[in-house]
Short mmCIF file of C-alpha atoms and ligand atoms in Angstrom, two decimals:
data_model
loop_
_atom_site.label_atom_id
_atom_site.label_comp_id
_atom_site.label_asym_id
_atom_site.label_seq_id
_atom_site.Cartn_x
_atom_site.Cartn_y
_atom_site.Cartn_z
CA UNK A 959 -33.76 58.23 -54.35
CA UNK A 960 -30.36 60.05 -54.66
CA UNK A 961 -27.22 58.74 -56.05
CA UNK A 962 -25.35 56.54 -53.78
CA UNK A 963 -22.10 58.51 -52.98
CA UNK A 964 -18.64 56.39 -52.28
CA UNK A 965 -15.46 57.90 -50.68
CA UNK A 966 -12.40 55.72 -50.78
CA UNK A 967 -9.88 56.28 -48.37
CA UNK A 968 -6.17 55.80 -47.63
CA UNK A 969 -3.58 57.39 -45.59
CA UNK A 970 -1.71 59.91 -48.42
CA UNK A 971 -4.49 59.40 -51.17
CA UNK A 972 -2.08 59.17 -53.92
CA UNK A 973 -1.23 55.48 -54.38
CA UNK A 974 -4.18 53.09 -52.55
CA UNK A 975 -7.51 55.21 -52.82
CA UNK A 976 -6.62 56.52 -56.12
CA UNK A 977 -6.38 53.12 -56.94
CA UNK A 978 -9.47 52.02 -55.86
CA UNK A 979 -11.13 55.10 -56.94
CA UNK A 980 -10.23 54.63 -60.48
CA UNK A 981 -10.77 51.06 -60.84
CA UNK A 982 -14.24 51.89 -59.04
CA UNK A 983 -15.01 54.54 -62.19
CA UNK A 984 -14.03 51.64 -64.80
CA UNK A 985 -15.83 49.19 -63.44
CA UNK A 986 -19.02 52.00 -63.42
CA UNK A 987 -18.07 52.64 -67.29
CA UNK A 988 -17.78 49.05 -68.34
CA UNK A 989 -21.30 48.54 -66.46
CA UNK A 990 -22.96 51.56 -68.17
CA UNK A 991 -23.30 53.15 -64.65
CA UNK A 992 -20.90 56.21 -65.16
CA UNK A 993 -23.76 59.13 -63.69
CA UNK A 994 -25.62 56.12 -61.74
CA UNK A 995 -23.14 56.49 -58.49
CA UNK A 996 -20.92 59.27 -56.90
CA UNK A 997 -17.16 58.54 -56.66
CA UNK A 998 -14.36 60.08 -54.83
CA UNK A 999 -11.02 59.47 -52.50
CA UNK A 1000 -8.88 61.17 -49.74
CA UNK A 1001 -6.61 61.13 -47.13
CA UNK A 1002 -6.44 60.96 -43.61
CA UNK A 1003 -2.63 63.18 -43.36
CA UNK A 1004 -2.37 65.90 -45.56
CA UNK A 1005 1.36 65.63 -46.52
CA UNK A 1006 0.68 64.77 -50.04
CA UNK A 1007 -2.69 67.69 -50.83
CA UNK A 1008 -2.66 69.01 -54.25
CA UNK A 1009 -0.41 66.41 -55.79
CA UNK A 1010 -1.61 63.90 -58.13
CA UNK A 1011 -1.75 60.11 -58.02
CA UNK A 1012 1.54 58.36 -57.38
CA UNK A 1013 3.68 57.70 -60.97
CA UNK A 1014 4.17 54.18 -59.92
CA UNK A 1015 0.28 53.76 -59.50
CA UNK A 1016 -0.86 55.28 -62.75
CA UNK A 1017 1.30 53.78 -64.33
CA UNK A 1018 0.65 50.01 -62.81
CA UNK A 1019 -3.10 50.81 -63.25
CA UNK A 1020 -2.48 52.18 -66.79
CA UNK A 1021 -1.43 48.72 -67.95
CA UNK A 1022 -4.75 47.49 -67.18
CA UNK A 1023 -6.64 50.24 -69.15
CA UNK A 1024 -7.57 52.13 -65.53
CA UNK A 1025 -7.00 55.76 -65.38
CA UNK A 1026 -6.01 57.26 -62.23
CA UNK A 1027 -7.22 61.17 -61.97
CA UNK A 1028 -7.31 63.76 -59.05
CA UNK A 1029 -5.45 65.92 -56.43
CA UNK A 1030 -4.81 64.62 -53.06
CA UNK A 1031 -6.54 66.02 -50.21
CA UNK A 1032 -7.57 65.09 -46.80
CA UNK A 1033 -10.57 63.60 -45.69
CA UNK A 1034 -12.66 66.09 -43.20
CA UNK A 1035 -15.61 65.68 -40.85
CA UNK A 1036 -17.66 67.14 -43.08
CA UNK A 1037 -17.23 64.71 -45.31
CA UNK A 1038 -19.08 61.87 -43.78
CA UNK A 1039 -22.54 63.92 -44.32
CA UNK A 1040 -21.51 64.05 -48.15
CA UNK A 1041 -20.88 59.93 -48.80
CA UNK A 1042 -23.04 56.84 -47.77
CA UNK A 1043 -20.13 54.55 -47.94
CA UNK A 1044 -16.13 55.75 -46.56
CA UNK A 1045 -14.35 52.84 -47.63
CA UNK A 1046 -10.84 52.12 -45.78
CA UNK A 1047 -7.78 50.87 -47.08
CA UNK A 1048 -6.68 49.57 -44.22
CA UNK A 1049 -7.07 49.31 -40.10
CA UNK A 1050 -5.00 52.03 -39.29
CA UNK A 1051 -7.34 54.50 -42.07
CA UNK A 1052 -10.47 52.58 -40.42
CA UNK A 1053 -9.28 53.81 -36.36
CA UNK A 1054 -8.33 57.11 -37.60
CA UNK A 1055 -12.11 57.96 -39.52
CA UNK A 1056 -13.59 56.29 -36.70
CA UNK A 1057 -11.78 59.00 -34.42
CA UNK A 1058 -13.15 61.80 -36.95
CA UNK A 1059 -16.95 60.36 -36.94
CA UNK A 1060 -19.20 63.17 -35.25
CA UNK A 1061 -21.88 60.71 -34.71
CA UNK A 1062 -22.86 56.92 -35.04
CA UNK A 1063 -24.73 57.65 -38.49
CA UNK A 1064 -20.97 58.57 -39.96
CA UNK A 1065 -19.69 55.22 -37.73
CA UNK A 1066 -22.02 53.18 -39.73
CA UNK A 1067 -20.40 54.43 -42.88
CA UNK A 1068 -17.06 53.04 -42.00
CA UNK A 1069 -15.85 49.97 -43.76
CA UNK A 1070 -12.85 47.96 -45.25
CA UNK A 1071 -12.45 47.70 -49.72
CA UNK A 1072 -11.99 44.01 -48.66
CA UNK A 1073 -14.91 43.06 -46.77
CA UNK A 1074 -16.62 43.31 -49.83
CA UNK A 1075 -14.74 40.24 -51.18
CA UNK A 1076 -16.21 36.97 -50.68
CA UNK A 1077 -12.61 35.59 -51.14
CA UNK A 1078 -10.77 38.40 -48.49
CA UNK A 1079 -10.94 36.67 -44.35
CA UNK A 1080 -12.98 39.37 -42.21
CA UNK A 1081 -10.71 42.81 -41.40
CA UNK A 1082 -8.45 42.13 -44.59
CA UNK A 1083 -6.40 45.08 -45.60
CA UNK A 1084 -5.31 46.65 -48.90
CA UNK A 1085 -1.03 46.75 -47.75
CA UNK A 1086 0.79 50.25 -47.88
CA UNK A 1087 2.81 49.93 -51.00
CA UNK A 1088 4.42 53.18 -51.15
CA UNK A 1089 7.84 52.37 -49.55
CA UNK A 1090 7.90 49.12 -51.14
CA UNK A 1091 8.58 47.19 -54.75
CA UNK A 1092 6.60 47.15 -57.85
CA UNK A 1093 4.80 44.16 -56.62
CA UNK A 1094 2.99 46.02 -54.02
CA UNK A 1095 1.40 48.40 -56.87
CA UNK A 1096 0.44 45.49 -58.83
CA UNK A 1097 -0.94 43.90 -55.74
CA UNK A 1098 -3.09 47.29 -54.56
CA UNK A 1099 -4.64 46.61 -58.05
CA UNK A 1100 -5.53 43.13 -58.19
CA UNK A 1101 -6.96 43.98 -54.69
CA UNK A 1102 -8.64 46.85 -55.64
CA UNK A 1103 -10.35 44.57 -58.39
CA UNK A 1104 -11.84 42.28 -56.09
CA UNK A 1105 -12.88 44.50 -53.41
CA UNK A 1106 -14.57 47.10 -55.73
CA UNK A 1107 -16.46 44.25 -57.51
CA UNK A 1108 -17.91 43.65 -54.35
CA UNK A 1109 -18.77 46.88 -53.78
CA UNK A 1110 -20.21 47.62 -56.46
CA UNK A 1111 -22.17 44.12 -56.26
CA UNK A 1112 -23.41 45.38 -52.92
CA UNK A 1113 -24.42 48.86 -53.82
CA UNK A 1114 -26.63 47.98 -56.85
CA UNK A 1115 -28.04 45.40 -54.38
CA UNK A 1116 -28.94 47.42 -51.67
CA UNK A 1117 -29.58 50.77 -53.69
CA UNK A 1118 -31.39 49.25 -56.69
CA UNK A 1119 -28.79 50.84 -59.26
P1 4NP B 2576 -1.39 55.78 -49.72
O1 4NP B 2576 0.20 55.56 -49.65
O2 4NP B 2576 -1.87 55.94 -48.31
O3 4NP B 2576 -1.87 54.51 -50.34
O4 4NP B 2576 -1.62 57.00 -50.58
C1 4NP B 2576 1.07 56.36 -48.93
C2 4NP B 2576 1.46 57.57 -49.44
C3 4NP B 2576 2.35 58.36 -48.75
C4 4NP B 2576 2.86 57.92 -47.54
C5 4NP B 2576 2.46 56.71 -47.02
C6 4NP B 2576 1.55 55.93 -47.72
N1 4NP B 2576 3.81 58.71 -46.84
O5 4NP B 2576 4.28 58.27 -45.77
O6 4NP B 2576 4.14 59.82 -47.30
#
């Protein structure tokens, strides 16, 4: 069987699926599953392609030991054919890759980060923190945490890993 393949997504990808991405890659590494699953994030607007993760994220991130790597760039139509699982941020992110889905195979690849937290209500979203406080960073982490240990939790269920 092939590598499961995630795609995180957010609206700029430089603060929430960068995030999510690289708290995804060191929960792989502390799990010993580095090469076992395919990991990636973008965009749905493509003001911020080419730049790197948001200096307020790395550096909240950073403080927990996560790295946050990659250029920004916009999620495409194409892309659904590449990844098993395009993970939202949020319900705006969800409506807007539901627009983009060619067919109902890429619809059924469509979720929410937090409905794969036991603790997060149904529809839960990961909030925007880019025009706001440090608070929202460290929030988009400790969310990112939970909903990526579900994830991940779900995946090696349902993929064997
Ligand atoms: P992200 O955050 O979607 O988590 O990467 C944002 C980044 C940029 C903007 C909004 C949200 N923006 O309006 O430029």
């Amino acid at each position: 069987m092939s590598k499961p393949r995630v795609c995180f997504v957010c609206l700029g990808n430089i603060c929430r699926s960068p995030t999510a991405e690289g708290v995804f890659r060191h929960l792989l590494a502390e799990a010993g599953l580095t090469d076992a699953i395919v990991v990636d994030s973008a965009g749905t607007a493509a003001y911020h392609v080419g730049e790197s993760p948001d200096r307020r994220s790395t550096a909240t991130a950073r403080k927990r030991g996560i790295v946050l790597e990659g250029a920004a760039r916009r999620f495409e139509k194409g892309d659904f054919a590449r990844f098993d699982y395009v993970v939202a941020m949020d319900a705006s992110n969800e409506r807007n890759l539901h627009q983009l889905a060619p067919d109902d195979e890429a619809e059924a690849k469509i979720h929410l980060l937090r409905d794969f937290d036991p603790e997060s209500p149904t529809g839960a979203e990961v909030p925007d923190p880019y025009y706001g406080g440090a608070d929202g960073f460290e929030t988009v982490v400790d969310i990112c945490i939970a909903g990526c240990t579900g994830l991940l939790a779900h995946i090696r269920d349902q993929h064997g890993v």
